[in-house]
mmCIF file of C-alpha atoms in Angstrom:
data_model
loop_
_atom_site.group_PDB
_atom_site.id
_atom_site.type_symbol
_atom_site.label_atom_id
_atom_site.label_comp_id
_atom_site.label_asym_id
_atom_site.label_seq_id
_atom_site.Cartn_x
_atom_site.Cartn_y
_atom_site.Cartn_z
ATOM 1 C CA MET D 1 -115.344 -21.485 117.578
ATOM 2 C CA ASP D 2 -117.232 -21.648 114.253
ATOM 3 C CA TYR D 3 -119.480 -19.052 112.618
ATOM 4 C CA PHE D 4 -122.662 -20.472 114.156
ATOM 5 C CA VAL D 5 -121.184 -20.116 117.648
ATOM 6 C CA ILE D 6 -119.998 -16.558 116.873
ATOM 7 C CA ALA D 7 -123.451 -15.656 115.529
ATOM 8 C CA SER D 8 -125.088 -17.212 118.612
ATOM 9 C CA VAL D 9 -122.818 -15.235 120.951
ATOM 10 C CA LEU D 10 -123.587 -11.991 119.087
ATOM 11 C CA VAL D 11 -127.337 -12.603 119.226
ATOM 12 C CA PHE D 12 -127.112 -13.434 122.946
ATOM 13 C CA ILE D 13 -125.083 -10.283 123.669
ATOM 14 C CA SER D 14 -127.462 -8.198 121.552
ATOM 15 C CA ALA D 15 -130.509 -9.607 123.359
ATOM 16 C CA PHE D 16 -128.946 -9.122 126.804
ATOM 17 C CA PHE D 17 -127.730 -5.570 126.140
ATOM 18 C CA GLY D 18 -131.027 -4.737 124.447
ATOM 19 C CA TYR D 19 -132.893 -5.942 127.542
ATOM 20 C CA LEU D 20 -130.669 -3.860 129.830
ATOM 21 C CA ASN D 21 -131.290 -0.787 127.695
ATOM 22 C CA VAL D 22 -135.076 -1.192 127.476
ATOM 23 C CA ARG D 23 -135.475 -2.249 131.114
ATOM 24 C CA PHE D 24 -133.122 0.191 132.841
ATOM 25 C CA ILE D 25 -131.323 2.758 130.660
ATOM 26 C CA LYS D 26 -134.206 3.578 128.281
ATOM 27 C CA LEU D 27 -132.144 5.213 125.517
ATOM 28 C CA PRO D 28 -133.031 4.773 121.824
ATOM 29 C CA ASN D 29 -131.808 1.265 120.952
ATOM 30 C CA THR D 30 -129.213 2.525 118.465
ATOM 31 C CA ILE D 31 -127.584 4.716 121.106
ATOM 32 C CA GLY D 32 -128.139 2.450 124.095
ATOM 33 C CA LEU D 33 -126.595 -0.619 122.486
ATOM 34 C CA THR D 34 -123.537 1.335 121.320
ATOM 35 C CA VAL D 35 -122.984 2.887 124.766
ATOM 36 C CA ILE D 36 -123.477 -0.384 126.672
ATOM 37 C CA THR D 37 -121.148 -2.314 124.350
ATOM 38 C CA ILE D 38 -118.394 0.314 124.606
ATOM 39 C CA LEU D 39 -118.689 0.323 128.421
ATOM 40 C CA PHE D 40 -118.700 -3.488 128.419
ATOM 41 C CA THR D 41 -115.569 -3.568 126.258
ATOM 42 C CA MET D 42 -113.815 -1.014 128.477
ATOM 43 C CA GLY D 43 -114.775 -3.131 131.490
ATOM 44 C CA ILE D 44 -113.244 -6.198 129.838
ATOM 45 C CA PHE D 45 -110.062 -4.178 129.242
ATOM 46 C CA ALA D 46 -109.894 -3.374 132.960
ATOM 47 C CA LEU D 47 -110.667 -6.969 133.940
ATOM 48 C CA SER D 48 -107.939 -8.279 131.606
ATOM 49 C CA TYR D 49 -105.276 -7.089 134.061
ATOM 50 C CA TYR D 50 -106.476 -9.917 136.337
ATOM 51 C CA ASP D 51 -107.977 -12.378 133.841
ATOM 52 C CA ASP D 52 -107.848 -11.917 130.063
ATOM 53 C CA THR D 53 -110.272 -14.746 129.159
ATOM 54 C CA LEU D 54 -113.173 -12.463 128.184
ATOM 55 C CA LEU D 55 -110.871 -10.062 126.353
ATOM 56 C CA ASN D 56 -109.406 -12.875 124.270
ATOM 57 C CA ALA D 57 -112.890 -14.221 123.505
ATOM 58 C CA GLU D 58 -114.135 -10.791 122.363
ATOM 59 C CA ARG D 59 -111.006 -10.237 120.281
ATOM 60 C CA TYR D 60 -111.496 -13.662 118.697
ATOM 61 C CA ILE D 61 -115.021 -12.719 117.644
ATOM 62 C CA ILE D 62 -113.980 -9.350 116.181
ATOM 63 C CA THR D 63 -110.943 -10.716 114.331
ATOM 64 C CA HIS D 64 -112.997 -13.558 112.812
ATOM 65 C CA ILE D 65 -115.692 -11.244 111.463
ATOM 66 C CA ASP D 66 -114.987 -9.322 108.270
ATOM 67 C CA PHE D 67 -117.036 -6.312 109.377
ATOM 68 C CA ARG D 68 -116.712 -4.591 105.989
ATOM 69 C CA SER D 69 -117.867 -7.627 104.034
ATOM 70 C CA VAL D 70 -120.615 -8.589 106.486
ATOM 71 C CA LEU D 71 -122.099 -5.082 106.423
ATOM 72 C CA LEU D 72 -121.632 -3.985 102.815
ATOM 73 C CA ASP D 73 -122.191 -7.363 101.123
ATOM 74 C CA VAL D 74 -124.876 -8.849 103.362
ATOM 75 C CA MET D 75 -126.532 -6.775 106.106
ATOM 76 C CA LEU D 76 -126.839 -3.494 104.221
ATOM 77 C CA SER D 77 -129.185 -4.907 101.568
ATOM 78 C CA PHE D 78 -131.600 -6.258 104.191
ATOM 79 C CA LEU D 79 -131.492 -3.059 106.263
ATOM 80 C CA LEU D 80 -132.029 -0.732 103.301
ATOM 81 C CA PHE D 81 -134.877 -2.821 101.893
ATOM 82 C CA ALA D 82 -136.554 -2.846 105.318
ATOM 83 C CA GLY D 83 -136.069 0.906 105.710
ATOM 84 C CA ALA D 84 -137.381 1.678 102.220
ATOM 85 C CA LEU D 85 -140.335 -0.693 102.688
ATOM 86 C CA HIS D 86 -141.661 1.513 105.494
ATOM 87 C CA THR D 87 -140.957 4.848 103.778
ATOM 88 C CA ASP D 88 -143.864 6.742 102.206
ATOM 89 C CA LEU D 89 -143.149 6.580 98.460
ATOM 90 C CA GLN D 90 -145.689 9.291 97.631
ATOM 91 C CA LYS D 91 -144.093 11.818 99.996
ATOM 92 C CA LEU D 92 -140.671 10.786 98.686
ATOM 93 C CA LYS D 93 -141.801 11.567 95.114
ATOM 94 C CA GLU D 94 -142.896 15.053 96.197
ATOM 95 C CA GLN D 95 -139.376 15.731 97.478
ATOM 96 C CA LYS D 96 -137.484 13.779 94.780
ATOM 97 C CA TRP D 97 -135.450 16.682 93.396
ATOM 98 C CA PRO D 98 -134.023 18.028 96.672
ATOM 99 C CA ILE D 99 -133.367 14.446 97.840
ATOM 100 C CA LEU D 100 -131.546 13.695 94.558
ATOM 101 C CA PHE D 101 -129.516 16.897 94.939
ATOM 102 C CA PHE D 102 -128.659 16.140 98.588
ATOM 103 C CA ALA D 103 -127.626 12.563 97.765
ATOM 104 C CA THR D 104 -125.395 13.453 94.797
ATOM 105 C CA PHE D 105 -124.220 17.058 94.694
ATOM 106 C CA GLY D 106 -124.228 17.288 98.501
ATOM 107 C CA VAL D 107 -122.103 14.168 98.980
ATOM 108 C CA ILE D 108 -119.609 15.169 96.279
ATOM 109 C CA VAL D 109 -119.199 18.711 97.678
ATOM 110 C CA SER D 110 -118.906 17.396 101.238
ATOM 111 C CA THR D 111 -116.255 14.866 100.132
ATOM 112 C CA PHE D 112 -113.997 17.567 98.707
ATOM 113 C CA LEU D 113 -114.626 20.061 101.528
ATOM 114 C CA ILE D 114 -113.819 17.517 104.249
ATOM 115 C CA GLY D 115 -110.857 16.087 102.323
ATOM 116 C CA THR D 116 -109.356 19.556 101.832
ATOM 117 C CA ALA D 117 -109.947 20.621 105.453
ATOM 118 C CA VAL D 118 -108.408 17.396 106.818
ATOM 119 C CA PHE D 119 -105.425 17.752 104.451
ATOM 120 C CA PHE D 120 -104.603 21.155 105.995
ATOM 121 C CA MET D 121 -105.513 20.091 109.550
ATOM 122 C CA LEU D 122 -103.306 16.996 109.891
ATOM 123 C CA PRO D 123 -99.888 18.716 109.549
ATOM 124 C CA GLY D 124 -100.865 20.868 112.541
ATOM 125 C CA ILE D 125 -100.705 17.772 114.763
ATOM 126 C CA GLY D 126 -97.601 16.345 113.115
ATOM 127 C CA LEU D 127 -99.205 14.045 110.522
ATOM 128 C CA GLU D 128 -98.416 14.296 106.802
ATOM 129 C CA VAL D 129 -100.955 12.625 104.502
ATOM 130 C CA LYS D 130 -101.398 12.890 100.733
ATOM 131 C CA PHE D 131 -104.412 14.838 99.478
ATOM 132 C CA ILE D 132 -105.904 11.818 97.645
ATOM 133 C CA TYR D 133 -105.996 9.840 100.912
ATOM 134 C CA CYS D 134 -107.677 12.756 102.691
ATOM 135 C CA LEU D 135 -110.295 12.712 99.923
ATOM 136 C CA LEU D 136 -110.877 9.037 100.720
ATOM 137 C CA PHE D 137 -111.689 10.021 104.299
ATOM 138 C CA GLY D 138 -113.985 12.740 102.964
ATOM 139 C CA ALA D 139 -115.788 10.181 100.802
ATOM 140 C CA LEU D 140 -116.288 7.610 103.561
ATOM 141 C CA ILE D 141 -117.444 10.093 106.217
ATOM 142 C CA SER D 142 -119.735 12.247 104.024
ATOM 143 C CA PRO D 143 -122.735 9.909 103.556
ATOM 144 C CA THR D 144 -125.272 9.915 106.361
ATOM 145 C CA ASP D 145 -126.098 6.415 107.561
ATOM 146 C CA PRO D 146 -129.729 5.351 106.940
ATOM 147 C CA ILE D 147 -129.449 2.668 109.614
ATOM 148 C CA ALA D 148 -128.563 5.180 112.333
ATOM 149 C CA VAL D 149 -130.825 7.927 110.941
ATOM 150 C CA LEU D 150 -133.962 5.786 110.722
ATOM 151 C CA GLY D 151 -133.508 4.531 114.268
ATOM 152 C CA ILE D 152 -133.054 7.982 115.812
ATOM 153 C CA LEU D 153 -135.591 10.061 113.847
ATOM 154 C CA LYS D 154 -138.466 7.842 114.943
ATOM 155 C CA LYS D 155 -138.064 9.268 118.459
ATOM 156 C CA ALA D 156 -136.796 12.769 117.661
ATOM 157 C CA ASN D 157 -140.189 14.261 116.723
ATOM 158 C CA VAL D 158 -138.743 15.857 113.580
ATOM 159 C CA PRO D 159 -141.387 17.573 111.379
ATOM 160 C CA LYS D 160 -142.709 15.073 108.818
ATOM 161 C CA LYS D 161 -141.894 17.392 105.905
ATOM 162 C CA LEU D 162 -138.261 17.455 107.015
ATOM 163 C CA GLU D 163 -138.086 13.842 108.156
ATOM 164 C CA ILE D 164 -138.843 12.547 104.653
ATOM 165 C CA LYS D 165 -135.978 14.674 103.267
ATOM 166 C CA ILE D 166 -133.483 13.349 105.827
ATOM 167 C CA VAL D 167 -134.655 9.731 105.474
ATOM 168 C CA GLY D 168 -134.810 9.930 101.672
ATOM 169 C CA GLU D 169 -131.335 11.445 101.485
ATOM 170 C CA SER D 170 -129.852 8.842 103.829
ATOM 171 C CA LEU D 171 -131.431 5.958 101.893
ATOM 172 C CA PHE D 172 -129.849 7.082 98.630
ATOM 173 C CA ASN D 173 -126.650 8.887 99.589
ATOM 174 C CA ASP D 174 -124.935 5.864 101.120
ATOM 175 C CA GLY D 175 -125.135 4.067 97.759
ATOM 176 C CA VAL D 176 -123.793 7.162 96.005
ATOM 177 C CA GLY D 177 -121.169 7.623 98.715
ATOM 178 C CA VAL D 178 -119.927 4.047 98.340
ATOM 179 C CA VAL D 179 -119.556 4.570 94.571
ATOM 180 C CA ILE D 180 -117.615 7.827 95.114
ATOM 181 C CA PHE D 181 -115.405 6.116 97.703
ATOM 182 C CA LEU D 182 -114.649 3.168 95.410
ATOM 183 C CA THR D 183 -113.853 5.548 92.533
ATOM 184 C CA ILE D 184 -111.366 7.567 94.612
ATOM 185 C CA PHE D 185 -110.031 4.318 96.112
ATOM 186 C CA GLY D 186 -109.276 3.061 92.597
ATOM 187 C CA LEU D 187 -107.430 6.276 91.751
ATOM 188 C CA ALA D 188 -105.480 6.237 95.026
ATOM 189 C CA ASN D 189 -104.624 2.563 94.660
ATOM 190 C CA GLY D 190 -103.458 2.937 91.072
ATOM 191 C CA SER D 191 -106.018 0.390 89.845
ATOM 192 C CA ALA D 192 -107.770 3.070 87.826
ATOM 193 C CA GLY D 193 -104.692 3.579 85.634
ATOM 194 C CA GLU D 194 -104.399 7.024 84.088
ATOM 195 C CA PHE D 195 -106.941 9.446 85.492
ATOM 196 C CA SER D 196 -109.781 9.955 83.046
ATOM 197 C CA PHE D 197 -112.827 12.032 83.925
ATOM 198 C CA THR D 198 -114.799 10.169 81.264
ATOM 199 C CA ASP D 199 -113.926 6.782 82.750
ATOM 200 C CA VAL D 200 -114.869 7.969 86.241
ATOM 201 C CA LEU D 201 -118.169 9.378 84.960
ATOM 202 C CA VAL D 202 -118.975 6.157 83.083
ATOM 203 C CA LEU D 203 -118.214 4.088 86.204
ATOM 204 C CA PHE D 204 -120.394 6.368 88.319
ATOM 205 C CA VAL D 205 -123.329 6.237 85.897
ATOM 206 C CA HIS D 206 -122.967 2.457 85.522
ATOM 207 C CA GLU D 207 -122.956 1.825 89.281
ATOM 208 C CA VAL D 208 -125.686 4.318 90.195
ATOM 209 C CA GLY D 209 -127.887 4.095 87.096
ATOM 210 C CA GLY D 210 -127.536 0.312 86.932
ATOM 211 C CA GLY D 211 -128.462 -0.024 90.587
ATOM 212 C CA LEU D 212 -131.579 2.138 90.160
ATOM 213 C CA LEU D 213 -132.693 0.230 87.052
ATOM 214 C CA LEU D 214 -132.084 -3.168 88.642
ATOM 215 C CA GLY D 215 -134.026 -2.092 91.731
ATOM 216 C CA ALA D 216 -136.959 -0.952 89.592
ATOM 217 C CA LEU D 217 -136.960 -4.273 87.714
ATOM 218 C CA LEU D 218 -136.785 -6.312 90.928
ATOM 219 C CA GLY D 219 -139.580 -4.264 92.468
ATOM 220 C CA TRP D 220 -141.793 -4.699 89.388
ATOM 221 C CA ILE D 221 -141.212 -8.476 89.240
ATOM 222 C CA THR D 222 -141.942 -8.790 92.964
ATOM 223 C CA TYR D 223 -145.126 -6.763 92.556
ATOM 224 C CA LYS D 224 -146.327 -8.959 89.663
ATOM 225 C CA LEU D 225 -145.579 -12.186 91.554
ATOM 226 C CA MET D 226 -147.346 -11.012 94.722
ATOM 227 C CA LYS D 227 -150.332 -9.744 92.738
ATOM 228 C CA SER D 228 -150.849 -13.123 91.059
ATOM 229 C CA ILE D 229 -151.293 -15.081 94.332
ATOM 230 C CA ASP D 230 -152.844 -14.657 97.761
ATOM 231 C CA ASP D 231 -150.699 -16.599 100.226
ATOM 232 C CA TYR D 232 -148.958 -14.547 102.890
ATOM 233 C CA ASP D 233 -146.335 -17.230 103.644
ATOM 234 C CA ILE D 234 -145.084 -17.393 100.059
ATOM 235 C CA GLU D 235 -145.350 -13.630 99.560
ATOM 236 C CA VAL D 236 -143.082 -12.987 102.545
ATOM 237 C CA ILE D 237 -140.596 -15.493 101.117
ATOM 238 C CA ILE D 238 -140.802 -13.720 97.718
ATOM 239 C CA THR D 239 -139.720 -10.425 99.345
ATOM 240 C CA LEU D 240 -136.853 -12.239 101.047
ATOM 241 C CA ALA D 241 -135.805 -13.794 97.727
ATOM 242 C CA THR D 242 -135.921 -10.349 96.109
ATOM 243 C CA VAL D 243 -133.320 -9.024 98.544
ATOM 244 C CA MET D 244 -131.017 -12.031 98.547
ATOM 245 C CA THR D 245 -131.127 -12.759 94.814
ATOM 246 C CA GLY D 246 -131.094 -9.081 93.905
ATOM 247 C CA THR D 247 -127.932 -8.499 95.942
ATOM 248 C CA ILE D 248 -126.135 -11.350 94.159
ATOM 249 C CA ILE D 249 -127.246 -10.063 90.734
ATOM 250 C CA ALA D 250 -126.104 -6.522 91.592
ATOM 251 C CA GLN D 251 -122.684 -7.785 92.655
ATOM 252 C CA TYR D 252 -122.388 -9.869 89.481
ATOM 253 C CA LEU D 253 -123.351 -6.898 87.265
ATOM 254 C CA HIS D 254 -121.110 -4.519 89.269
ATOM 255 C CA VAL D 255 -123.964 -2.120 89.984
ATOM 256 C CA SER D 256 -124.925 -0.613 93.338
ATOM 257 C CA ALA D 257 -126.733 -3.230 95.445
ATOM 258 C CA PRO D 258 -127.705 -0.647 98.123
ATOM 259 C CA LEU D 259 -129.465 1.563 95.571
ATOM 260 C CA ALA D 260 -131.149 -1.468 93.996
ATOM 261 C CA MET D 261 -132.516 -2.549 97.380
ATOM 262 C CA VAL D 262 -133.760 0.965 98.185
ATOM 263 C CA VAL D 263 -135.694 1.238 94.913
ATOM 264 C CA SER D 264 -137.149 -2.278 95.110
ATOM 265 C CA GLY D 265 -138.128 -1.688 98.754
ATOM 266 C CA LEU D 266 -139.887 1.563 97.873
ATOM 267 C CA ILE D 267 -141.859 -0.169 95.098
ATOM 268 C CA VAL D 268 -142.821 -3.205 97.203
ATOM 269 C CA GLY D 269 -143.797 -0.981 100.121
ATOM 270 C CA GLY D 270 -145.579 1.607 97.978
ATOM 271 C CA ASN D 271 -149.321 2.258 98.021
ATOM 272 C CA ILE D 272 -149.902 0.632 94.609
ATOM 273 C CA THR D 273 -148.350 -2.688 95.674
ATOM 274 C CA ARG D 274 -150.060 -2.618 99.060
ATOM 275 C CA LYS D 275 -153.445 -1.877 97.489
ATOM 276 C CA ASN D 276 -153.305 -4.166 94.443
ATOM 277 C CA ALA D 277 -150.943 -7.010 95.408
ATOM 278 C CA MET D 278 -151.331 -7.529 99.163
ATOM 279 C CA SER D 279 -154.271 -8.618 101.256
ATOM 280 C CA GLU D 280 -154.562 -7.069 104.703
ATOM 281 C CA VAL D 281 -153.120 -10.255 106.237
ATOM 282 C CA THR D 282 -150.192 -10.334 103.772
ATOM 283 C CA GLU D 283 -149.418 -6.650 104.365
ATOM 284 C CA ASN D 284 -149.339 -7.219 108.112
ATOM 285 C CA TYR D 285 -147.055 -10.265 107.831
ATOM 286 C CA VAL D 286 -144.678 -8.587 105.356
ATOM 287 C CA ASP D 287 -144.392 -5.495 107.569
ATOM 288 C CA LYS D 288 -143.861 -7.488 110.773
ATOM 289 C CA PHE D 289 -141.323 -9.815 109.161
ATOM 290 C CA TRP D 290 -139.170 -6.959 107.867
ATOM 291 C CA GLU D 291 -139.534 -4.999 111.105
ATOM 292 C CA LEU D 292 -138.129 -8.039 112.928
ATOM 293 C CA ILE D 293 -135.243 -8.401 110.432
ATOM 294 C CA ASP D 294 -134.547 -4.672 110.778
ATOM 295 C CA ILE D 295 -134.499 -4.767 114.588
ATOM 296 C CA LEU D 296 -132.392 -7.941 114.781
ATOM 297 C CA LEU D 297 -129.720 -6.787 112.327
ATOM 298 C CA ASN D 298 -129.655 -3.268 113.803
ATOM 299 C CA THR D 299 -129.142 -4.694 117.270
ATOM 300 C CA ILE D 300 -126.253 -6.908 116.163
ATOM 301 C CA LEU D 301 -124.753 -4.118 114.056
ATOM 302 C CA PHE D 302 -124.530 -1.558 116.846
ATOM 303 C CA VAL D 303 -123.110 -4.157 119.225
ATOM 304 C CA LEU D 304 -120.396 -4.791 116.626
ATOM 305 C CA ILE D 305 -119.751 -1.033 116.356
ATOM 306 C CA GLY D 306 -119.152 -0.903 120.103
ATOM 307 C CA MET D 307 -116.826 -3.925 119.930
ATOM 308 C CA GLU D 308 -114.789 -2.489 117.037
ATOM 309 C CA ILE D 309 -112.866 -0.390 119.574
ATOM 310 C CA LEU D 310 -110.727 -3.525 120.069
ATOM 311 C CA VAL D 311 -109.188 -3.199 116.583
ATOM 312 C CA LEU D 312 -108.259 0.481 116.896
ATOM 313 C CA ASP D 313 -104.709 1.779 117.208
ATOM 314 C CA LEU D 314 -105.449 4.422 119.840
ATOM 315 C CA GLU D 315 -102.429 6.710 119.448
ATOM 316 C CA ILE D 316 -102.892 10.176 120.907
ATOM 317 C CA GLU D 317 -102.324 11.907 117.536
ATOM 318 C CA PHE D 318 -104.996 9.728 115.918
ATOM 319 C CA ILE D 319 -107.530 10.484 118.656
ATOM 320 C CA LEU D 320 -106.729 14.197 118.423
ATOM 321 C CA ALA D 321 -107.215 14.092 114.651
ATOM 322 C CA GLY D 322 -110.575 12.410 115.213
ATOM 323 C CA LEU D 323 -111.677 15.110 117.639
ATOM 324 C CA PHE D 324 -110.730 17.828 115.131
ATOM 325 C CA ALA D 325 -112.582 15.882 112.419
ATOM 326 C CA ILE D 326 -115.890 16.203 114.299
ATOM 327 C CA PRO D 327 -116.393 19.968 113.726
ATOM 328 C CA ILE D 328 -114.865 19.659 110.242
ATOM 329 C CA ALA D 329 -117.444 17.028 109.247
ATOM 330 C CA LEU D 330 -120.324 19.056 110.697
ATOM 331 C CA VAL D 331 -119.320 22.381 109.145
ATOM 332 C CA CYS D 332 -118.647 20.825 105.744
ATOM 333 C CA ARG D 333 -122.001 19.036 105.776
ATOM 334 C CA TYR D 334 -123.739 22.311 106.597
ATOM 335 C CA LEU D 335 -121.931 24.080 103.747
ATOM 336 C CA SER D 336 -122.770 21.275 101.308
ATOM 337 C CA LEU D 337 -126.488 21.698 102.098
ATOM 338 C CA ILE D 338 -126.684 25.470 101.621
ATOM 339 C CA ILE D 339 -127.016 25.484 97.815
ATOM 340 C CA PRO D 340 -129.606 22.660 97.540
ATOM 341 C CA VAL D 341 -131.703 24.121 100.360
ATOM 342 C CA ASN D 342 -131.639 27.632 98.863
ATOM 343 C CA VAL D 343 -132.448 26.311 95.380
ATOM 344 C CA PHE D 344 -135.529 24.358 96.470
ATOM 345 C CA SER D 345 -136.760 26.211 99.576
ATOM 346 C CA LYS D 346 -138.986 28.621 97.621
ATOM 347 C CA ARG D 347 -140.533 26.034 95.297
ATOM 348 C CA LEU D 348 -141.059 23.416 98.011
ATOM 349 C CA ASP D 349 -142.281 23.884 101.559
ATOM 350 C CA PHE D 350 -139.053 23.790 103.570
ATOM 351 C CA VAL D 351 -139.292 24.261 107.328
ATOM 352 C CA PRO D 352 -137.132 26.961 108.963
ATOM 353 C CA ASN D 353 -133.564 25.938 109.850
ATOM 354 C CA THR D 354 -133.644 22.976 107.459
ATOM 355 C CA SER D 355 -129.862 23.083 106.933
ATOM 356 C CA LEU D 356 -129.152 23.123 110.672
ATOM 357 C CA ILE D 357 -131.498 20.230 111.494
ATOM 358 C CA MET D 358 -130.270 18.163 108.526
ATOM 359 C CA THR D 359 -126.672 18.784 109.605
ATOM 360 C CA TRP D 360 -127.224 17.701 113.210
ATOM 361 C CA GLY D 361 -129.694 14.946 112.270
ATOM 362 C CA GLY D 362 -127.495 13.516 109.505
ATOM 363 C CA LEU D 363 -125.800 10.822 111.554
ATOM 364 C CA ARG D 364 -122.737 8.865 110.512
ATOM 365 C CA GLY D 365 -122.677 5.168 111.285
ATOM 366 C CA ALA D 366 -121.540 1.671 110.433
ATOM 367 C CA ILE D 367 -121.134 2.270 106.702
ATOM 368 C CA SER D 368 -118.329 4.769 107.337
ATOM 369 C CA ILE D 369 -116.540 2.325 109.658
ATOM 370 C CA ALA D 370 -116.914 -0.487 107.123
ATOM 371 C CA LEU D 371 -115.377 1.642 104.355
ATOM 372 C CA ALA D 372 -112.521 2.752 106.628
ATOM 373 C CA LEU D 373 -111.750 -0.893 107.403
ATOM 374 C CA GLY D 374 -111.268 -1.434 103.665
ATOM 375 C CA LEU D 375 -108.380 1.042 103.403
ATOM 376 C CA THR D 376 -104.839 -0.243 102.887
ATOM 377 C CA GLN D 377 -101.936 0.501 105.239
ATOM 378 C CA GLU D 378 -100.454 2.815 102.591
ATOM 379 C CA MET D 379 -103.651 4.873 102.786
ATOM 380 C CA HIS D 380 -103.088 5.441 106.526
ATOM 381 C CA ARG D 381 -105.768 2.924 107.495
ATOM 382 C CA GLU D 382 -105.155 3.085 111.252
ATOM 383 C CA LEU D 383 -105.304 6.895 111.336
ATOM 384 C CA PHE D 384 -108.503 7.177 109.314
ATOM 385 C CA LEU D 385 -110.119 4.250 111.134
ATOM 386 C CA VAL D 386 -109.648 5.976 114.495
ATOM 387 C CA MET D 387 -110.837 9.313 113.049
ATOM 388 C CA THR D 388 -113.905 7.624 111.569
ATOM 389 C CA TYR D 389 -114.706 5.820 114.810
ATOM 390 C CA VAL D 390 -114.472 9.040 116.846
ATOM 391 C CA VAL D 391 -116.775 10.906 114.416
ATOM 392 C CA VAL D 392 -119.268 8.014 114.276
ATOM 393 C CA ILE D 393 -119.468 7.547 118.059
ATOM 394 C CA PHE D 394 -119.927 11.311 118.545
ATOM 395 C CA SER D 395 -122.577 11.292 115.846
ATOM 396 C CA ILE D 396 -124.556 8.370 117.260
ATOM 397 C CA ILE D 397 -124.363 9.326 120.938
ATOM 398 C CA VAL D 398 -124.136 13.142 121.090
ATOM 399 C CA GLN D 399 -126.038 14.115 117.951
ATOM 400 C CA GLY D 400 -128.479 11.237 118.344
ATOM 401 C CA LEU D 401 -129.334 12.206 121.931
ATOM 402 C CA THR D 402 -129.676 15.923 121.223
ATOM 403 C CA VAL D 403 -131.350 16.174 117.794
ATOM 404 C CA GLY D 404 -134.784 15.901 119.419
ATOM 405 C CA LYS D 405 -133.917 18.703 121.861
ATOM 406 C CA LEU D 406 -132.608 20.843 118.983
ATOM 407 C CA VAL D 407 -135.862 20.393 117.050
ATOM 408 C CA LYS D 408 -137.914 21.212 120.146
ATOM 409 C CA LYS D 409 -135.863 24.375 120.791
ATOM 410 C CA LEU D 410 -136.214 25.514 117.172
ATOM 411 C CA ARG D 411 -139.953 24.806 117.240
ATOM 412 C CA LYS D 412 -140.306 27.064 120.249
ATOM 413 C CA LYS D 413 -138.068 29.755 118.717
ATOM 414 C CA ASN D 414 -139.993 29.795 115.426
ATOM 415 C CA GLY D 415 -143.424 29.378 116.959
ATOM 416 C CA GLY D 416 -143.711 25.796 115.643
ATOM 417 C CA ILE D 417 -142.063 24.262 112.589
#
């Protein structure tokens, strides 16, 4: 079975499960696909007692896909560019300071709060883990996932003033979160040598600052190229080349490709580019093309999330640790938002209960699973992978299904927000 066959099988499964969800179940696609795939996988487990053909085929697919590499090195760039392309740059600029604070200070604080809480929680269920490894879990579970967030918020009826904060934070904080994770990973793995705050700071600035600058340059070049011609076919291809070439350049320069794609997507999708560089026909084709890419990759991604249950070591202590990690992650996220919200709430128009809605609406997703898959056995990979999976599935299904109801309840309580 080669990669084309595996890709074909995944697209077929995604199309079939997507049809079942839209036709019968009618959940948001992100949630529906995850639920259906998990149920399908559990059904294959049950069937394997009589015939293990399907189970072996599904295991073959999962074991021959490097989920971490496929997501972080390939899919993420396309998904973030597509998400940024359809985000209002002007509204994002109005909220730039709180979004910057949420995506940096918030992620760092959440990383240390979760890492510390997990470090003290694990011995209670008979698991001893070094503090540095608990920090790794804090780093990989702290960023909210833009892929999951964008899919859910479209149907949650969240106030626009708050939606742009949540979307803006999720677009940027995954890039920051990946940098923080890789920094702690280097320290934990010994590849960082002697701990030096200066070295860590330089690495952080290089990855984040370099990614932002590269994204701005890519966006500007794309804008200039699109402005100089009027041919929707070629202009769509130019945007595609921006993502693919830009990702390779970012990897070569060792800067953050996710942040570069977010910035370039915001510039290409901004009002200036749309007004000065795109005809109405080009704008329509660019939007539809990237909507299709977004939907296709999202569909495949959440099918893969459901199938990842096959690679988990489902020991009872690991599952229990994951269940305890759910409230820890939620409480620590809420605490990490208090200072930024209080600092900016008076100067900017924050809706009531911003911290609560951002906590419950800040979903974890595939990025966390991909980072957990990159841990070594010495870092307790199996434990943290199960914990991450439990938190992510709870986040996508429970939080995703109820965030709209929470917003509606708070609207009624506050007389509209």
